[in-house]
Structure formats: structure tokens, C-alpha cells
Amino acid sequence: PQMAHLRMFHNHLPMQAGAYQNAIWVAAAAKAGLEEGQFLIGGSCIIAPSGEMAALAQSLEDEVIVHRADLDFARLCRHANFDFDRYRRPDQYRAIGERKAACAPPP
């Protein structure tokens, strides 16, 4: 069972990870308050490509959040964190892809 104090954290965590891993801005809308007898936690947010929370709804009422997103920041994050052309090292994982069966590690 999910602990109540972690619900919002767990709600935002995969979105923050996705923003960071893909170096993109994320805008997520969430319902809040009581609807048809169900309590909805809300938590609408805008997340930067760094994974940081740029804007976050603060209430359980109808609310609009706004953030001026610097689209060049996504490019900067992509280059700084996930520059695969610069950091890709196929020589380091070729043996894993070529191995057909389990075997002892090399000496």
C-alpha cells in the first residue's frame, strides 16, 4: 500500500525522471479535489529538462500554473547530460551483445 505522504512524490517522480532522461519540458495537468465521491490529489506541474520542478499547482481548487520555458535549455541539457555521439563506447559493450550463452567472466 502506498503511504499517503508519498503520493504526490510518487506522482511527480516518473515525470521528473522522464523530463531529465529525454531532456524535454513536461507539462502535466491533473484533476484535484472531490469528484464523484473520489478525492483527486491534483499536482499539475511544469518540469524542466533538468528534472527540476519549474511550476507546481498549490491547491485542490481549479488553478492555472504558468512558466516561461526556455526551449534552448532543453538543447543544453541534452548536450550536457546525454551527448551519445560523444560518450557512446560500443567497444565497451560489444562482448555483451556477441555472447551467445553464459560463460565465466574474462580474467
PDB file of C-alpha atoms in Angstrom:
ATOM      1  CA  PRO A   1       0.000   0.000   0.000  1.00  0.00           C
ATOM      2  CA  GLN A   2       1.171   3.487  -0.842  1.00  0.00           C
ATOM      3  CA  MET A   3       1.829   5.748   2.139  1.00  0.00           C
ATOM      4  CA  ALA A   4      -0.253   8.930   1.998  1.00  0.00           C
ATOM      5  CA  HIS A   5       2.690  11.285   2.470  1.00  0.00           C
ATOM      6  CA  LEU A   6       4.427   9.801  -0.602  1.00  0.00           C
ATOM      7  CA  ARG A   7       1.522  10.017  -3.063  1.00  0.00           C
ATOM      8  CA  MET A   8       2.494  13.372  -4.564  1.00  0.00           C
ATOM      9  CA  PHE A   9       6.180  12.431  -4.594  1.00  0.00           C
ATOM     10  CA  HIS A  10       5.393   9.216  -6.488  1.00  0.00           C
ATOM     11  CA  ASN A  11       3.056  11.135  -8.795  1.00  0.00           C
ATOM     12  CA  HIS A  12       5.826  13.543  -9.839  1.00  0.00           C
ATOM     13  CA  LEU A  13       8.850  11.223  -9.741  1.00  0.00           C
ATOM     14  CA  PRO A  14       8.345   9.422 -13.098  1.00  0.00           C
ATOM     15  CA  MET A  15       7.542  12.716 -14.828  1.00  0.00           C
ATOM     16  CA  GLN A  16      10.700  14.318 -13.449  1.00  0.00           C
ATOM     17  CA  ALA A  17      12.750  11.282 -14.478  1.00  0.00           C
ATOM     18  CA  GLY A  18      11.214  11.337 -17.961  1.00  0.00           C
ATOM     19  CA  ALA A  19      11.913  15.058 -18.370  1.00  0.00           C
ATOM     20  CA  TYR A  20      15.529  14.517 -17.321  1.00  0.00           C
ATOM     21  CA  GLN A  21      16.154  11.340 -19.343  1.00  0.00           C
ATOM     22  CA  ASN A  22      14.674  12.825 -22.506  1.00  0.00           C
ATOM     23  CA  ALA A  23      15.883  16.401 -21.864  1.00  0.00           C
ATOM     24  CA  ILE A  24      12.410  17.800 -22.553  1.00  0.00           C
ATOM     25  CA  TRP A  25       9.937  20.118 -20.899  1.00  0.00           C
ATOM     26  CA  VAL A  26       6.952  18.324 -19.344  1.00  0.00           C
ATOM     27  CA  ALA A  27       3.593  20.000 -18.729  1.00  0.00           C
ATOM     28  CA  ALA A  28       1.274  17.722 -16.772  1.00  0.00           C
ATOM     29  CA  ALA A  29      -2.342  18.521 -15.924  1.00  0.00           C
ATOM     30  CA  ALA A  30      -4.021  16.748 -13.028  1.00  0.00           C
ATOM     31  CA  LYS A  31      -7.519  16.902 -11.588  1.00  0.00           C
ATOM     32  CA  ALA A  32      -7.845  17.933  -7.968  1.00  0.00           C
ATOM     33  CA  GLY A  33     -10.478  17.969  -5.269  1.00  0.00           C
ATOM     34  CA  LEU A  34     -13.552  15.815  -4.846  1.00  0.00           C
ATOM     35  CA  GLU A  35     -15.203  14.350  -7.928  1.00  0.00           C
ATOM     36  CA  GLU A  36     -17.971  11.741  -7.836  1.00  0.00           C
ATOM     37  CA  GLY A  37     -17.020  10.869  -4.271  1.00  0.00           C
ATOM     38  CA  GLN A  38     -13.350  10.349  -5.084  1.00  0.00           C
ATOM     39  CA  PHE A  39     -10.555  12.533  -3.760  1.00  0.00           C
ATOM     40  CA  LEU A  40      -8.121  13.544  -6.528  1.00  0.00           C
ATOM     41  CA  ILE A  41      -4.666  14.697  -5.434  1.00  0.00           C
ATOM     42  CA  GLY A  42      -4.030  17.237  -8.196  1.00  0.00           C
ATOM     43  CA  GLY A  43      -0.385  18.142  -8.595  1.00  0.00           C
ATOM     44  CA  SER A  44      -0.403  19.776 -12.027  1.00  0.00           C
ATOM     45  CA  CYS A  45       3.148  20.790 -12.818  1.00  0.00           C
ATOM     46  CA  ILE A  46       5.681  22.003 -15.340  1.00  0.00           C
ATOM     47  CA  ILE A  47       9.027  20.217 -15.201  1.00  0.00           C
ATOM     48  CA  ALA A  48      12.282  21.440 -16.723  1.00  0.00           C
ATOM     49  CA  PRO A  49      14.561  19.248 -18.876  1.00  0.00           C
ATOM     50  CA  SER A  50      16.864  19.068 -15.845  1.00  0.00           C
ATOM     51  CA  GLY A  51      14.119  17.251 -13.908  1.00  0.00           C
ATOM     52  CA  GLU A  52      13.536  20.277 -11.671  1.00  0.00           C
ATOM     53  CA  MET A  53      10.028  21.414 -10.822  1.00  0.00           C
ATOM     54  CA  ALA A  54       9.512  24.742 -12.633  1.00  0.00           C
ATOM     55  CA  ALA A  55       5.882  25.323 -11.582  1.00  0.00           C
ATOM     56  CA  LEU A  56       3.525  23.400  -9.328  1.00  0.00           C
ATOM     57  CA  ALA A  57      -0.172  23.784  -8.512  1.00  0.00           C
ATOM     58  CA  GLN A  58      -0.558  24.597  -4.824  1.00  0.00           C
ATOM     59  CA  SER A  59      -4.214  23.908  -4.092  1.00  0.00           C
ATOM     60  CA  LEU A  60      -7.021  21.441  -4.592  1.00  0.00           C
ATOM     61  CA  GLU A  61      -9.072  24.053  -6.459  1.00  0.00           C
ATOM     62  CA  ASP A  62      -9.134  24.996 -10.144  1.00  0.00           C
ATOM     63  CA  GLU A  63      -5.757  26.569 -10.760  1.00  0.00           C
ATOM     64  CA  VAL A  64      -3.630  27.707 -13.693  1.00  0.00           C
ATOM     65  CA  ILE A  65       0.141  27.407 -13.497  1.00  0.00           C
ATOM     66  CA  VAL A  66       2.438  29.271 -15.855  1.00  0.00           C
ATOM     67  CA  HIS A  67       6.146  29.133 -16.602  1.00  0.00           C
ATOM     68  CA  ARG A  68       8.159  30.740 -19.386  1.00  0.00           C
ATOM     69  CA  ALA A  69      10.072  27.765 -20.781  1.00  0.00           C
ATOM     70  CA  ASP A  70      13.488  28.406 -22.304  1.00  0.00           C
ATOM     71  CA  LEU A  71      13.498  25.922 -25.190  1.00  0.00           C
ATOM     72  CA  ASP A  72      17.263  26.296 -25.596  1.00  0.00           C
ATOM     73  CA  PHE A  73      17.638  24.895 -22.077  1.00  0.00           C
ATOM     74  CA  ALA A  74      16.438  21.517 -23.400  1.00  0.00           C
ATOM     75  CA  ARG A  75      19.209  21.565 -26.003  1.00  0.00           C
ATOM     76  CA  LEU A  76      21.752  22.450 -23.318  1.00  0.00           C
ATOM     77  CA  CYS A  77      20.559  19.595 -21.070  1.00  0.00           C
ATOM     78  CA  ARG A  78      20.597  17.151 -23.971  1.00  0.00           C
ATOM     79  CA  HIS A  79      24.163  18.106 -24.868  1.00  0.00           C
ATOM     80  CA  ALA A  80      25.457  18.198 -21.287  1.00  0.00           C
ATOM     81  CA  ASN A  81      23.833  15.003 -19.998  1.00  0.00           C
ATOM     82  CA  PHE A  82      23.100  12.760 -22.953  1.00  0.00           C
ATOM     83  CA  ASP A  83      25.543  13.545 -25.746  1.00  0.00           C
ATOM     84  CA  PHE A  84      25.557   9.991 -27.077  1.00  0.00           C
ATOM     85  CA  ASP A  85      27.803  10.825 -30.018  1.00  0.00           C
ATOM     86  CA  ARG A  86      30.486  11.977 -27.601  1.00  0.00           C
ATOM     87  CA  TYR A  87      30.059   9.363 -24.862  1.00  0.00           C
ATOM     88  CA  ARG A  88      28.967   6.253 -26.764  1.00  0.00           C
ATOM     89  CA  ARG A  89      31.534   3.463 -26.342  1.00  0.00           C
ATOM     90  CA  PRO A  90      30.411   0.396 -28.328  1.00  0.00           C
ATOM     91  CA  ASP A  91      33.798  -1.244 -27.733  1.00  0.00           C
ATOM     92  CA  GLN A  92      32.838  -1.449 -24.048  1.00  0.00           C
ATOM     93  CA  TYR A  93      29.619  -3.416 -24.604  1.00  0.00           C
ATOM     94  CA  ARG A  94      30.234  -5.340 -27.808  1.00  0.00           C
ATOM     95  CA  ALA A  95      31.140  -8.530 -25.877  1.00  0.00           C
ATOM     96  CA  ILE A  96      27.749  -8.484 -24.168  1.00  0.00           C
ATOM     97  CA  GLY A  97      25.898  -8.353 -27.485  1.00  0.00           C
ATOM     98  CA  GLU A  98      28.041 -11.004 -29.148  1.00  0.00           C
ATOM     99  CA  ARG A  99      27.880 -13.565 -26.319  1.00  0.00           C
ATOM    100  CA  LYS A 100      25.523 -16.466 -27.122  1.00  0.00           C
ATOM    101  CA  ALA A 101      25.500 -18.204 -23.734  1.00  0.00           C
ATOM    102  CA  ALA A 102      26.516 -17.591 -20.166  1.00  0.00           C
ATOM    103  CA  CYS A 103      30.208 -18.023 -19.543  1.00  0.00           C
ATOM    104  CA  ALA A 104      32.794 -17.164 -16.954  1.00  0.00           C
ATOM    105  CA  PRO A 105      33.974 -13.555 -16.969  1.00  0.00           C
ATOM    106  CA  PRO A 106      37.310 -12.889 -18.656  1.00  0.00           C
ATOM    107  CA  PRO A 107      40.372 -12.962 -16.356  1.00  0.00           C
TER     108      PRO A 107
END
